Coordinates of C-alpha atoms in Angstrom, one line a residue:
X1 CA -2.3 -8.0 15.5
X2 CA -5.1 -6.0 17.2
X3 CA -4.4 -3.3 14.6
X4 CA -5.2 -5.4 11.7
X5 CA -8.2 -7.3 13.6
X6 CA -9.3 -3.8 14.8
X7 CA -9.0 -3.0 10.9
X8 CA -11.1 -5.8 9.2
X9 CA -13.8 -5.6 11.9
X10 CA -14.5 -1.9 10.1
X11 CA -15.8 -4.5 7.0
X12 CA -17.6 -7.4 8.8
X13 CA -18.2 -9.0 11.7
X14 CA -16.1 -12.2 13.4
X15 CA -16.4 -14.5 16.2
X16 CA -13.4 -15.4 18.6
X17 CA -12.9 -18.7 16.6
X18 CA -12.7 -16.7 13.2
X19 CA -10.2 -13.8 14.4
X20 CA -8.2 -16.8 16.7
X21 CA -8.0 -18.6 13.0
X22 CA -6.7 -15.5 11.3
X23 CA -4.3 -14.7 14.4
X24 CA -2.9 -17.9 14.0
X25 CA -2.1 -17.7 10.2
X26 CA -0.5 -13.9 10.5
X27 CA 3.3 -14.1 10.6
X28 CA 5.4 -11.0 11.3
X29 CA 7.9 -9.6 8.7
X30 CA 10.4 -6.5 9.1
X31 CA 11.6 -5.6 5.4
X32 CA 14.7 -3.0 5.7
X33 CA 14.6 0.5 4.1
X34 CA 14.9 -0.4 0.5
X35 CA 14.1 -4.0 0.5
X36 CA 11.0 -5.1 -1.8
X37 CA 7.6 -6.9 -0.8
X38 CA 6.8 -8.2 -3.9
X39 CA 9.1 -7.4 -7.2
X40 CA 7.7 -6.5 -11.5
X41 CA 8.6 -10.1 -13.3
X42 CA 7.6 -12.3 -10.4
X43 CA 4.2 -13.6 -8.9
X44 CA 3.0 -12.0 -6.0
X45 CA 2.9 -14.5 -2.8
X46 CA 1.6 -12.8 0.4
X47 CA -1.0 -10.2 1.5
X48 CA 0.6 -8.0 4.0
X49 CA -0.7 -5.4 6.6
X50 CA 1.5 -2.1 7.6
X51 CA 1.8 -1.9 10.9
X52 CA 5.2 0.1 10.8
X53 CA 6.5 2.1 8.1
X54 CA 5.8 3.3 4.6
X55 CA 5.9 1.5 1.2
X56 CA 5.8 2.7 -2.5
X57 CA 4.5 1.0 -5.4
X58 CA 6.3 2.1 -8.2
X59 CA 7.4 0.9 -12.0
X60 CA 9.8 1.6 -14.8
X61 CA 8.0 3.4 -18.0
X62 CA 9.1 2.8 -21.3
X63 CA 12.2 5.2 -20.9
X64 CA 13.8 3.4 -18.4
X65 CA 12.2 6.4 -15.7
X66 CA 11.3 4.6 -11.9
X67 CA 7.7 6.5 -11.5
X68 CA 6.1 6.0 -8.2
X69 CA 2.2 5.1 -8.6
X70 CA 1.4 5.4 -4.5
X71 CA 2.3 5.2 -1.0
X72 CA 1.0 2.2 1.6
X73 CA 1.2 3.7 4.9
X74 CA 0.3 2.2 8.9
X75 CA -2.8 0.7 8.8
X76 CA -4.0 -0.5 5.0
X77 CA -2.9 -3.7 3.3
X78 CA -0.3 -4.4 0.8
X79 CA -0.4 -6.6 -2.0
X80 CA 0.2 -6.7 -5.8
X81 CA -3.8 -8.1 -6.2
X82 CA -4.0 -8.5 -9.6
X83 CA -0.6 -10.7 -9.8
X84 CA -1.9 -12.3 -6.0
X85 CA -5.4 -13.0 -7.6
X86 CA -4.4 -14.2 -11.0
X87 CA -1.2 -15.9 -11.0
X88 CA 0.7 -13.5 -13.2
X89 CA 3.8 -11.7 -12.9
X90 CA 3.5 -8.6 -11.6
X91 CA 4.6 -5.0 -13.5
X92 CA 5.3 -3.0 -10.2
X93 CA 7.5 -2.9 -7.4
X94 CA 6.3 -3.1 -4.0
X95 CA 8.8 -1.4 -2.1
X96 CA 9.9 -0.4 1.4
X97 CA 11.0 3.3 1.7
X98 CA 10.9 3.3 5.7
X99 CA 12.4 -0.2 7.6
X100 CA 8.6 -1.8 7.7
X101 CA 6.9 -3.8 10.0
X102 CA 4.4 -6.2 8.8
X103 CA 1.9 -8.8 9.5
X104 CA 1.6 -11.3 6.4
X105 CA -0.2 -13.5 4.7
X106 CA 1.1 -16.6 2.7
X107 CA -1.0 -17.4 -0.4
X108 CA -1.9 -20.6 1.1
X109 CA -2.8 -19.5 4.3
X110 CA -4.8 -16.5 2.6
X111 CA -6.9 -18.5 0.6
X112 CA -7.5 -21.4 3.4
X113 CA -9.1 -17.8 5.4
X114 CA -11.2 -17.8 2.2
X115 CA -12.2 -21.0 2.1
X116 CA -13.2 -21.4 6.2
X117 CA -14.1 -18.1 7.7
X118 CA -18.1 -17.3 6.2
X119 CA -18.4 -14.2 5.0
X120 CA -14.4 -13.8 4.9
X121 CA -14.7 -12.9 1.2
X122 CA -17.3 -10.5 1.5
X123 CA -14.9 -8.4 4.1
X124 CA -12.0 -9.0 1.3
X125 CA -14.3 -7.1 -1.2
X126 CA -15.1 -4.8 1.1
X127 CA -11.5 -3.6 1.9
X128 CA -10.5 -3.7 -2.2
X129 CA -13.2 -1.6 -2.9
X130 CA -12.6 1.0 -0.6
X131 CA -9.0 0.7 -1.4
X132 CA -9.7 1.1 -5.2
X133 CA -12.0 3.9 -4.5
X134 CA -9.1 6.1 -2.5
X135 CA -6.6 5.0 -5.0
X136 CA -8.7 6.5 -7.9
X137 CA -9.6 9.7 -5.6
X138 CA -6.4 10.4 -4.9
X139 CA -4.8 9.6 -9.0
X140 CA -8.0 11.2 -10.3
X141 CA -7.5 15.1 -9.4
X142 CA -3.4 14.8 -9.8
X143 CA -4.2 14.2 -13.5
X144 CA -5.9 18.0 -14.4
X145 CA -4.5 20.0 -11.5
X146 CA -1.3 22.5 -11.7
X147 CA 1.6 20.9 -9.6
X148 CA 1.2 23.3 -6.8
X149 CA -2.3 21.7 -6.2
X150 CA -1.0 18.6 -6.9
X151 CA 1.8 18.8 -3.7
X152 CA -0.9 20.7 -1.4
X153 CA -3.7 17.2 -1.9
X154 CA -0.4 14.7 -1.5
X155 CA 0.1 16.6 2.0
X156 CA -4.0 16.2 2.5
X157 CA -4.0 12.7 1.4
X158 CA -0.9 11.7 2.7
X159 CA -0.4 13.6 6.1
X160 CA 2.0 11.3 8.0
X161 CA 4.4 10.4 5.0
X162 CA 6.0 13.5 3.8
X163 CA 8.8 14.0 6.0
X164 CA 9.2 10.1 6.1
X165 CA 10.1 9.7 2.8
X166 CA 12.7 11.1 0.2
X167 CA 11.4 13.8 -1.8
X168 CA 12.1 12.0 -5.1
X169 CA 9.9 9.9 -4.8
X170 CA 7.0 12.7 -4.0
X171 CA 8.2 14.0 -7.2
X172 CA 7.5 11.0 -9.4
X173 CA 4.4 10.7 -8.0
X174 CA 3.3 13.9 -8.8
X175 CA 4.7 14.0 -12.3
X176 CA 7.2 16.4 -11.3
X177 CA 11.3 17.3 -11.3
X178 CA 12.9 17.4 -7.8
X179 CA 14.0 21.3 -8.3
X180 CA 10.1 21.7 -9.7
X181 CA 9.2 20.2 -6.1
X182 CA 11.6 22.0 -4.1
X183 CA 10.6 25.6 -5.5
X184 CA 6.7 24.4 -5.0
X185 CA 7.7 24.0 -1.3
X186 CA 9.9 27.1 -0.8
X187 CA 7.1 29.6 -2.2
X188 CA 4.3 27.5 -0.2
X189 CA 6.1 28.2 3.7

């Protein structure tokens, strides 16, 4: 929990009351290697915080292909917003790809933090925006570069999940095959 508190507090400022409020609404949840946070077709419930473990967001294109749109390390929050915020269902898996500890959020309890802490909403918007402004720095450059590039700013932007994680998925997420991946790394070392 003093992770997460220790996180918001970058956005905003709280009193004892306020954090002892959000304390109290946190649960913990440990998802398996595998297991999924929030799944495409259904409405995301919960806002979570990684405090263990690494999580992909990922999809299924029009070919049937499982493409992997980012990675939610220690420390950031995880949630489908746009399915969270407006009651849809959601097009992406959020999915654990290292056994995962979190602390979550219920939609209830999410939105009574909302409706009770001042200035609550304003550290929300806060921690979207940055997290929108990372996601389209680090999907921006991927998009013109060659793929050696590409797997040199993963390792930059991503420094602690590489050898975490299966190198399949770091392909999809760089728009690459597997053997294009694995020759990329054998002429970089």
């Amino acid at each position: 929990m003093k992770d997460f508190i220790e996180y918001i507090l970058q956005f905003g400022n709280l009193n004892q009351q306020q954090i002892d409020l959000i304390t109290k609404k946190a649960t913990e949840l440990n998802l398996r290697k595998d297991e999924y946070f929030s799944e495409a077709g259904k409405i995301a419930q919960q806002v979570g915080f990684v405090l263990d473990g690494v999580i992909r967001v990922c999809y299924y294109n029009n070919k049937g292909e499982e493409i992997t749109k980012y990675f939610i390390d220690e420390n950031n929050l995880v949630v489908d917003l746009e399915s969270f915020d407006n009651e849809i269902c959601s097009n992406a898996y959020v999915q654990a790809i290292t056994d995962c500890k979190l602390l979550v959020f219920s939609k209830q309890d999410w939105r009574e933090l909302l409706d009770t802490i001042v200035g609550w909403d304003a550290i929300v918007h806060k921690i979207i925006s940055k997290a929108l402004r990372q996601k389209v720095e680090r999907r921006s450059p991927l998009v013109s570069e060659d793929a050696t590039t590409r797997y040199l700013m993963f390792l930059k932007i991503y420094p602690n999940v590489i050898n975490r994680i299966p190198l399949s998925y770091v392909a999809s997420y760089l728009g690459i095959t597997q053997s294009s991946l694995s020759r990329i790394r054998k002429n970089i070392r």
